[in-house]
Coordinates of C-alpha atoms in Angstrom, one line a residue:
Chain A
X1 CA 0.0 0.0 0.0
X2 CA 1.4 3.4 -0.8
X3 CA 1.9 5.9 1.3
X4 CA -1.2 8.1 -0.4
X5 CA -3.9 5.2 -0.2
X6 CA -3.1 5.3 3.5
X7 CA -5.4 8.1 3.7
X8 CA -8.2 6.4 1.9
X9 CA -8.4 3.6 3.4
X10 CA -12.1 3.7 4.9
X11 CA -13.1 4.4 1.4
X12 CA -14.2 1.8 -1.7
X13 CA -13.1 2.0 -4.7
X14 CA -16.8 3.2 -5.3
X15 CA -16.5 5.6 -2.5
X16 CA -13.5 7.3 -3.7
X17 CA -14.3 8.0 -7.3
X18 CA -17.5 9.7 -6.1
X19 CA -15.1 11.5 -3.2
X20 CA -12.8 13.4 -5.7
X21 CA -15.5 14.0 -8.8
X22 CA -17.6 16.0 -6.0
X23 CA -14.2 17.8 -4.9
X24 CA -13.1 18.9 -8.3
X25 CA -16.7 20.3 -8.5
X26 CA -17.0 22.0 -5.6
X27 CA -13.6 23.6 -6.5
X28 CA -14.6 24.4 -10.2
X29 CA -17.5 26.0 -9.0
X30 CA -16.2 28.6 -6.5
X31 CA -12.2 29.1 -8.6
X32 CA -14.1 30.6 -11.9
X33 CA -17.3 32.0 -10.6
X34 CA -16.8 35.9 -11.1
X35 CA -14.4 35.4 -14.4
X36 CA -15.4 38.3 -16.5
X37 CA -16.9 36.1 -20.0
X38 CA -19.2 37.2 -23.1
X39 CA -19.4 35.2 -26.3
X40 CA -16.1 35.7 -27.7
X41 CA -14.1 34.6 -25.1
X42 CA -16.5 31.6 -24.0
X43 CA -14.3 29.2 -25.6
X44 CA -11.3 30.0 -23.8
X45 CA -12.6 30.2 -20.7
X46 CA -14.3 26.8 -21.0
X47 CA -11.2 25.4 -22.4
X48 CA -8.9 26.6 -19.5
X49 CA -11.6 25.7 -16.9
X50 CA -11.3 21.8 -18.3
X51 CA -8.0 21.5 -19.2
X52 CA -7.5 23.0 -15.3
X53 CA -9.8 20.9 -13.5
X54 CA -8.5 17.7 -15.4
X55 CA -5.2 18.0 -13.4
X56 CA -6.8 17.3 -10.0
X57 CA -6.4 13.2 -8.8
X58 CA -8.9 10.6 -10.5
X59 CA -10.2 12.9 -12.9
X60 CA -10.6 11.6 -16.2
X61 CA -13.0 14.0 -18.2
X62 CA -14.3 17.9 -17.8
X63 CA -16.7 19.1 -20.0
X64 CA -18.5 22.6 -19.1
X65 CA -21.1 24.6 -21.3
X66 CA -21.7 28.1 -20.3
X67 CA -25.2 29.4 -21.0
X68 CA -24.9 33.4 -21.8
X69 CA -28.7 34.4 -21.6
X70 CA -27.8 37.6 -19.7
X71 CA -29.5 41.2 -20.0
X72 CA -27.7 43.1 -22.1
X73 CA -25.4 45.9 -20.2
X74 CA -23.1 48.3 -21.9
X75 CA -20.3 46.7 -20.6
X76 CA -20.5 43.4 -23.0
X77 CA -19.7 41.3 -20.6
X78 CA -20.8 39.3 -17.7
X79 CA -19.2 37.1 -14.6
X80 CA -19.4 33.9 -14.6
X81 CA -22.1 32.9 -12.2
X82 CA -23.2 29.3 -11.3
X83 CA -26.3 29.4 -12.5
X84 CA -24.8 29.7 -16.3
X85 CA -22.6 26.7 -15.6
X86 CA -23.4 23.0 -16.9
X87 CA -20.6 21.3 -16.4
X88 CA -20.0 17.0 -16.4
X89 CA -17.2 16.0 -14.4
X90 CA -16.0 12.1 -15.0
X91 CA -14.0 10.5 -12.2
X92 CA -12.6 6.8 -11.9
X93 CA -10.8 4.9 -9.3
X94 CA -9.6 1.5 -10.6
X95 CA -12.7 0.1 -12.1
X96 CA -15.4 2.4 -10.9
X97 CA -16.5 5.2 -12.6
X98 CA -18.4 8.2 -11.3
X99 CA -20.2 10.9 -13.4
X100 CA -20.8 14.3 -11.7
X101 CA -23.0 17.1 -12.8
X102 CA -23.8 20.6 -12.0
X103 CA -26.8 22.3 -13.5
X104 CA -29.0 25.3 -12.4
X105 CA -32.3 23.4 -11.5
X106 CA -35.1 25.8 -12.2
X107 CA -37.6 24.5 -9.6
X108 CA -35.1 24.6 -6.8
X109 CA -33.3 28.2 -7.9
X110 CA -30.1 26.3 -7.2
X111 CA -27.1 24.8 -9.0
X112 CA -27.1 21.6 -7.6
X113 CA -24.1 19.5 -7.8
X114 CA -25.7 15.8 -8.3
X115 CA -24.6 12.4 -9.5
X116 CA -25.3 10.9 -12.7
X117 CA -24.3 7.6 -12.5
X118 CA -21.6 5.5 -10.8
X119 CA -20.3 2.3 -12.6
X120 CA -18.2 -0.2 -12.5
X121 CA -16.4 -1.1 -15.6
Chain B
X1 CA -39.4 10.7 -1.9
X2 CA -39.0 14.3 -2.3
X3 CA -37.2 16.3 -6.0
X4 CA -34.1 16.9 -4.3
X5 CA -34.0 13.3 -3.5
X6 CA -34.5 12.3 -7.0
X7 CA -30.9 13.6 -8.1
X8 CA -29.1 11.2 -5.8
X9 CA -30.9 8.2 -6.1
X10 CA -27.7 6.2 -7.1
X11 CA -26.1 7.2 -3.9
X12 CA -26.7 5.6 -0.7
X13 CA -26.6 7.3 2.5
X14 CA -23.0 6.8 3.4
X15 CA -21.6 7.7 -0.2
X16 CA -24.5 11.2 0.3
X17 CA -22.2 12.1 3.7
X18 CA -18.9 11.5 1.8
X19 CA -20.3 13.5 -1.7
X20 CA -21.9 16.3 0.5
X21 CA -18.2 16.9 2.7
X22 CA -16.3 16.4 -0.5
X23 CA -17.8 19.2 -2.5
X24 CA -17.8 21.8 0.3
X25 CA -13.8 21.4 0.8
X26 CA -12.6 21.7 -2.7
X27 CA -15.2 25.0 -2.4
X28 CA -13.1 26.2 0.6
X29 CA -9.8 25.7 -0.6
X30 CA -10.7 27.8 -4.1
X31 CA -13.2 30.0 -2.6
X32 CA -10.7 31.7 -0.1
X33 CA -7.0 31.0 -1.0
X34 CA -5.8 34.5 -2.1
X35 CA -7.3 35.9 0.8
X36 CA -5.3 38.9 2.4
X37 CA -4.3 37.7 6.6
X38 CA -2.0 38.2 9.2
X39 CA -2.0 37.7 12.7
X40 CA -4.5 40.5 13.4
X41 CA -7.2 38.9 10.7
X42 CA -7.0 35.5 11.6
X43 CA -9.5 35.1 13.9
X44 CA -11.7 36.7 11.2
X45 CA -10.9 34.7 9.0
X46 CA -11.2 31.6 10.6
X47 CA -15.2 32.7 11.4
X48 CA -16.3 33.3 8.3
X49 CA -14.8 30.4 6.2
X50 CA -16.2 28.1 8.8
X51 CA -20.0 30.1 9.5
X52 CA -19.9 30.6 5.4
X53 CA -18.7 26.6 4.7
X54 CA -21.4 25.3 7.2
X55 CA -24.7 27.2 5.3
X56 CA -24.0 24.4 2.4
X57 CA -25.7 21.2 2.3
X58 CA -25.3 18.2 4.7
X59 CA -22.4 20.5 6.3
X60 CA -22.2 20.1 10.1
X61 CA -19.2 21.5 11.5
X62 CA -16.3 23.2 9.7
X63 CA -13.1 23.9 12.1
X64 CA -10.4 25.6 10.6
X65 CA -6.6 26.1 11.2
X66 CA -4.4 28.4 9.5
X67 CA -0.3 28.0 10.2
X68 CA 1.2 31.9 9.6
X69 CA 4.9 30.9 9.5
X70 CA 5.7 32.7 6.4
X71 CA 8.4 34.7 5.7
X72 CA 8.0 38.2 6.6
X73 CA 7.9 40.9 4.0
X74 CA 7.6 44.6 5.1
X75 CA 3.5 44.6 3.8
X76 CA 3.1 42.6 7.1
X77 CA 0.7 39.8 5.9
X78 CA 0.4 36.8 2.9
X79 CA -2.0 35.6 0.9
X80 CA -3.8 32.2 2.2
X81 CA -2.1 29.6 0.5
X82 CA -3.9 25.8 0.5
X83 CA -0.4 24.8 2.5
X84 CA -1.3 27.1 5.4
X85 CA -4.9 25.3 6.0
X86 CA -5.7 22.3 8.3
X87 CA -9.3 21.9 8.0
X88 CA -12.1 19.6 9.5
X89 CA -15.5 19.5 7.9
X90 CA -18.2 17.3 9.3
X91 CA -20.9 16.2 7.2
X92 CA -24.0 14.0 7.9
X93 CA -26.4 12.6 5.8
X94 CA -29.4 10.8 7.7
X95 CA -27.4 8.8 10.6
X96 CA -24.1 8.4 8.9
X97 CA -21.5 11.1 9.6
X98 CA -18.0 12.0 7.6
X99 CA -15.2 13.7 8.2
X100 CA -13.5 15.4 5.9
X101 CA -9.4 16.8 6.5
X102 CA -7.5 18.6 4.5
X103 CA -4.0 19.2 5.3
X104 CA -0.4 20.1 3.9
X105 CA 1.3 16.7 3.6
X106 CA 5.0 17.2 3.6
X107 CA 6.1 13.9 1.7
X108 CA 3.6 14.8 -0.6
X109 CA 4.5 18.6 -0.8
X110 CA 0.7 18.5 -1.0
X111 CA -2.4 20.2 0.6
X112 CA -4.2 16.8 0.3
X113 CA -8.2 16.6 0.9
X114 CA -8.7 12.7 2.0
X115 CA -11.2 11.6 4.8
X116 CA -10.7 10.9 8.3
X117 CA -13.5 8.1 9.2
X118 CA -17.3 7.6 8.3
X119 CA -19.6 6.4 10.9
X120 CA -23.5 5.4 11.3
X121 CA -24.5 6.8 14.8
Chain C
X1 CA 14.1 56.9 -1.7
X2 CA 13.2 53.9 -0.5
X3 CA 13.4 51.0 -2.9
X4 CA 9.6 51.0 -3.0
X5 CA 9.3 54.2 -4.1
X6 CA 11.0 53.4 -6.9
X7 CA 8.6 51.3 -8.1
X8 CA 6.1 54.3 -8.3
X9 CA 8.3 57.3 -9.1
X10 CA 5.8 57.9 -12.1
X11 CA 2.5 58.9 -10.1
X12 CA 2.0 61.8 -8.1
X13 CA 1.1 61.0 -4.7
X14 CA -3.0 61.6 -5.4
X15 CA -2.8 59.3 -8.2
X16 CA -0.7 56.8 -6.1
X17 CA -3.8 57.1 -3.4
X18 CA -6.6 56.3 -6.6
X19 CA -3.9 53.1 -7.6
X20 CA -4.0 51.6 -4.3
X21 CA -7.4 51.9 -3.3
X22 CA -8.3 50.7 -7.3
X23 CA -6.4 47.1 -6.8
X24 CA -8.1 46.5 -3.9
X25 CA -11.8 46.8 -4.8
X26 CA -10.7 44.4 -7.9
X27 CA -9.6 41.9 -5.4
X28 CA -12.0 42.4 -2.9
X29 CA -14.8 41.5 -6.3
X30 CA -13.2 39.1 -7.4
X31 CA -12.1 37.0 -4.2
X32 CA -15.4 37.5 -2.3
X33 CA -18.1 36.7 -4.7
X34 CA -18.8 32.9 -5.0
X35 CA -19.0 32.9 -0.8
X36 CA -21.9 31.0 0.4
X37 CA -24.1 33.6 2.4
X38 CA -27.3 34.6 5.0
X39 CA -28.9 36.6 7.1
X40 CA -27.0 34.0 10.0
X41 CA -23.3 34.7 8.3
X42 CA -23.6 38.5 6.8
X43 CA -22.1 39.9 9.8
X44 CA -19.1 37.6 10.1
X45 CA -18.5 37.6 6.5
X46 CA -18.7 41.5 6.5
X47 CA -15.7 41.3 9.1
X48 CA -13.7 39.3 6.9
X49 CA -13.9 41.3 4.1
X50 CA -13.5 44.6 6.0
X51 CA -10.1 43.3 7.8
X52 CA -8.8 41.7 5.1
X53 CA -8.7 44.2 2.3
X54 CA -7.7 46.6 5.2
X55 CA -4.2 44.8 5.2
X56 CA -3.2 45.8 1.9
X57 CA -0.8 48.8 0.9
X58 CA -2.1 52.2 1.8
X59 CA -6.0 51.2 2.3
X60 CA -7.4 53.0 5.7
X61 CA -10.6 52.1 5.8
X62 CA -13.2 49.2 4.3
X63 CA -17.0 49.3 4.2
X64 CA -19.1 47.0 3.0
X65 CA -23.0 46.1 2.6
X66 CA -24.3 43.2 1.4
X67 CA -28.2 43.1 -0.1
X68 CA -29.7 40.1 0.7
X69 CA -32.6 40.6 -1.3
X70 CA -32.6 37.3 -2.8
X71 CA -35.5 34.7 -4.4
X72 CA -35.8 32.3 -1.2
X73 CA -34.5 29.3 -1.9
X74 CA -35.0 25.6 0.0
X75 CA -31.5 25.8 1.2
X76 CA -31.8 28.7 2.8
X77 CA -28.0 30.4 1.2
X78 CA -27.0 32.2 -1.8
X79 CA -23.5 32.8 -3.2
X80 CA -22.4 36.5 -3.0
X81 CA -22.7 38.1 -6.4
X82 CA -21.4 41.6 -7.4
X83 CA -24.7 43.1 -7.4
X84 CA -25.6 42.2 -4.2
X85 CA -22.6 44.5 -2.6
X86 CA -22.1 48.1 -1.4
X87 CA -18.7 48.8 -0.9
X88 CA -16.6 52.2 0.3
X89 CA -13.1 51.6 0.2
X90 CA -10.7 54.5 1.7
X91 CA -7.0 55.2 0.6
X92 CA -4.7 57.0 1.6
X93 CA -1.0 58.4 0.7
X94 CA 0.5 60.8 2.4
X95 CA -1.8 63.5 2.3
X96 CA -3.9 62.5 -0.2
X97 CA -8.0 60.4 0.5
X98 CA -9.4 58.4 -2.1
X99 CA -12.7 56.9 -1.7
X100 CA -13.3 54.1 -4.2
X101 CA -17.3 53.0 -4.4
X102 CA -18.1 50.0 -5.4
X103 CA -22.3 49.6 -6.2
X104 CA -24.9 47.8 -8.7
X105 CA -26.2 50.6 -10.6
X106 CA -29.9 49.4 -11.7
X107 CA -29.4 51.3 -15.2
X108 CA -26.1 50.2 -15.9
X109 CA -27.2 46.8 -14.7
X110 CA -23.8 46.6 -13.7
X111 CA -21.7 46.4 -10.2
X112 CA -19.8 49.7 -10.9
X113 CA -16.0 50.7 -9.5
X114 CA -15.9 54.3 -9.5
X115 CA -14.7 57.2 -7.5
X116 CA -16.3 59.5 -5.0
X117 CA -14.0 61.7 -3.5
X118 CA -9.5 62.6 -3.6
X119 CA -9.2 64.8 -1.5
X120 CA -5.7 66.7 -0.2
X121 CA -5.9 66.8 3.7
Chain D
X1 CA -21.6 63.7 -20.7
X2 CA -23.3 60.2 -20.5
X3 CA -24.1 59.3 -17.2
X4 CA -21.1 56.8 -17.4
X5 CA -19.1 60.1 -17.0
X6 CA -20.6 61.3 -14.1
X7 CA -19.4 58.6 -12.1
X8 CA -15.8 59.8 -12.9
X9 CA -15.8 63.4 -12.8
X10 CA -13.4 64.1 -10.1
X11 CA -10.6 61.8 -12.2
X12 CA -8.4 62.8 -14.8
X13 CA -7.9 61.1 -18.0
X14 CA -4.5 60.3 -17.1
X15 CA -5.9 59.1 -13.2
X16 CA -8.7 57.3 -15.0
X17 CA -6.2 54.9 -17.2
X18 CA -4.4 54.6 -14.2
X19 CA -7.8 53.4 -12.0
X20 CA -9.1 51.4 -14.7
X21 CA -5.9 49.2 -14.4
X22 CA -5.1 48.9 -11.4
X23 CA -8.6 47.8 -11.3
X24 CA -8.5 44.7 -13.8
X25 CA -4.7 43.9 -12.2
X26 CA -6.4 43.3 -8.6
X27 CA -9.0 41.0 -10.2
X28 CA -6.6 39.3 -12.5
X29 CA -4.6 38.4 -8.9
X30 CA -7.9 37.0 -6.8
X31 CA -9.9 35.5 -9.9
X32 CA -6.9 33.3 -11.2
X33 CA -4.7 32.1 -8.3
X34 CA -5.4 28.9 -6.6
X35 CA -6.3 27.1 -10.2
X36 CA -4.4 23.8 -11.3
X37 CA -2.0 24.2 -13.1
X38 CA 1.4 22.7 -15.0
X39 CA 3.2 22.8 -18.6
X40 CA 0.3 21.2 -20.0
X41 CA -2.2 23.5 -19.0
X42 CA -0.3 26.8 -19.0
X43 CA -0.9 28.3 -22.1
X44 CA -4.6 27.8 -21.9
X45 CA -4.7 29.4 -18.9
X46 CA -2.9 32.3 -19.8
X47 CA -5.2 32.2 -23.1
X48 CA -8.2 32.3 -20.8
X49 CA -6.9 34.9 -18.4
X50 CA -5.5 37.3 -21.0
X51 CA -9.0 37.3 -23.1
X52 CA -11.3 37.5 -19.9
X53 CA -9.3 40.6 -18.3
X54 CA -9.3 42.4 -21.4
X55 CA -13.6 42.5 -21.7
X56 CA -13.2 44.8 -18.4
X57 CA -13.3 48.7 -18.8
X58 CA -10.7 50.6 -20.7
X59 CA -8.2 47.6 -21.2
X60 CA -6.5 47.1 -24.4
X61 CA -3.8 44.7 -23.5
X62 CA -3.0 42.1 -21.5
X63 CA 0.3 39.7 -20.9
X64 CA 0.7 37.0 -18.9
X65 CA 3.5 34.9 -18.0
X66 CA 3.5 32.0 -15.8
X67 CA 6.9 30.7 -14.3
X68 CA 6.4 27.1 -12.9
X69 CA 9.2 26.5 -11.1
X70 CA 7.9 24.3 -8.4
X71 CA 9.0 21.4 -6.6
X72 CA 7.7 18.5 -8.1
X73 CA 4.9 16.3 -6.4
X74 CA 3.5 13.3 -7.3
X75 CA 0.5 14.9 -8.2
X76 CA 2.1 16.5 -11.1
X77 CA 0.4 20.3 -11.0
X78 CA 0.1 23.3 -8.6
X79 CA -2.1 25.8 -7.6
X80 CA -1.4 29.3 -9.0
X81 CA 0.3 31.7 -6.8
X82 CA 0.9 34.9 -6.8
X83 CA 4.5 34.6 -6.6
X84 CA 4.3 32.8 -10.3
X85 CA 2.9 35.7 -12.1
X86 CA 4.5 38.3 -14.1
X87 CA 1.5 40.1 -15.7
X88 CA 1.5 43.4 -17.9
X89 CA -1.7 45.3 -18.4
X90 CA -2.1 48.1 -20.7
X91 CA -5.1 50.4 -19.8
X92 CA -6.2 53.6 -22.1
X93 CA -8.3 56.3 -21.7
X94 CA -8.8 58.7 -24.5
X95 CA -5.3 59.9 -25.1
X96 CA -3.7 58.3 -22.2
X97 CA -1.9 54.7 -21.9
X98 CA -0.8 53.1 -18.4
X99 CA 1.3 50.0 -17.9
X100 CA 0.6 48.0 -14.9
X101 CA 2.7 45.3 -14.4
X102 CA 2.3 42.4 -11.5
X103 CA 5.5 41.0 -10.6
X104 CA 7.0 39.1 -8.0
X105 CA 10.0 40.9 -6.2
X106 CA 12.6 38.6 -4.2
X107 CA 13.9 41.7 -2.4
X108 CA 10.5 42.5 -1.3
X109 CA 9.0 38.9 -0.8
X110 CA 6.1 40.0 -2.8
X111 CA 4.0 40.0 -5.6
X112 CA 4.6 43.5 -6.3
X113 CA 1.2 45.7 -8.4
X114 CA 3.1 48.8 -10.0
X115 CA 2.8 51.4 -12.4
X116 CA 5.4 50.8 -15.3
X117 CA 4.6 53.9 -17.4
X118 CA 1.6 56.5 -17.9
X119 CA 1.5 58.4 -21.0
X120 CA -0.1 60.5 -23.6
X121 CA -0.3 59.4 -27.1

């Protein structure tokens, strides 16, 4: 056993994948909330906030979509808020799979970080 | 079984504790690294990441720790950095209860988020 | 000439006042907003900002409101967003005031940085 | 004068480039540090900061460089800090151009925000 799984080791397999998909979240959520965005710079951003985001441990996939349905101010421009963010966040440990999502849910007025699915492959 | 309940039907009550404490550390740590402190501020500090941390979902208890042994420069205080932090979030779903660490590993020259014990009460 | 001044010898000592008190409304934005927030946590939050942003070079004083005039929601938080913030920040060098306003201006629909006052004391 | 204007009437067009800046360099600072990063990633995140800073007020130009020159973990990334930043912003208003620059300074300990040069054009 490495040194690292030392500190896991009242976690499954199936445990863990969910554990770091739901950190990554939480962290994508509060790093790049408030980044000034409109539609010409969308792509960037969303490209740095995956390419970022895949760095952190058992995190396999990233894929964020921004929805800019903002008033108009004179500005052009917005920051980034949660409830523009849709973002899928794939995590494995060994076999297990975890998908983690974060969407603004109308009926609640939230962006609720949820789970998708957990698998083992 | 209520909406919210809907979105998590995959997880069961131990892996809800374990998603729930998960999310709200990697928020922490990107929420307020950066943060202006010194001496004077910590206290401060210290309140409001744990009154702020504990309004999210599932959240019980957050305790925080921050080490100041920095370097002195003649501004007089640092920016938080994620190897500064020892922090202890509790978080309970139904009668199973998590708790979350994070802390600066030095043989991992890491500020690793891993999980100290889950219990049903 | 110390080997800070250096680092300035291009602005007059009003303009000097305006540049401090300018970087640190931009941070205090843009490391605040995301924070998870209530009624229960304004106050200590409000502290945190205050005695943090009052660390940095030449700022005397910080002020800030928070509007919590927010659509309920059933978890009873919100995340601090621009618009929902008041702020009065107060530089000074040498014998030169700068208060720098920070405050949603309904027809700009935009959370506006500008100046009220330099004053020579 | 619109009633953008009137919010800046006790600035100069010279003190306005120079508020404007410092401005954007304050946000750059507490929006962007604390992300994952490493060779990979780096020149989408500079990509991503450069093009987001540049949407806010009166900034024409923005540079960032990123020096990575950590200690290797076995994580393989970091988190930004300010201390790896070396940022140059160019703000205009009207006739006048200001260089801000962010850089850390070993003498100082500090990620110095200064004022590189403010002129007319």
């Amino acid at each position: 056993m490495s040194s690292l799984d030392e500190y896991f080791k009242c976690l499954s397999d199936r445990e863990r994948a969910i554990f770091e998909g739901a950190i990554s979240m939480g962290a994508l959520f509060h790093q790049f909330t408030g980044t000034p965005v409109n539609q010409d710079t969308l792509e960037s951003l969303k490209a740095a906030i995956e390419s970022s985001i895949r760095l952190q441990p058992s995190i396999e996939d990233v894929k964020v979509e921004i929805h800019l349905d903002y008033d108009e101010n004179e500005f052009g421009y917005v920051s980034l808020e949660g409830r523009m963010l849709d973002v899928k966040i794939t995590s494995r440990f060994k076999n297990v799979k975890a998908i983690i999502r974060m969407k603004y849910i109308d009926e609640l007025k939230y962006p609720l970080i949820y789970v998708e699915s957990v698998k083992e492959e």
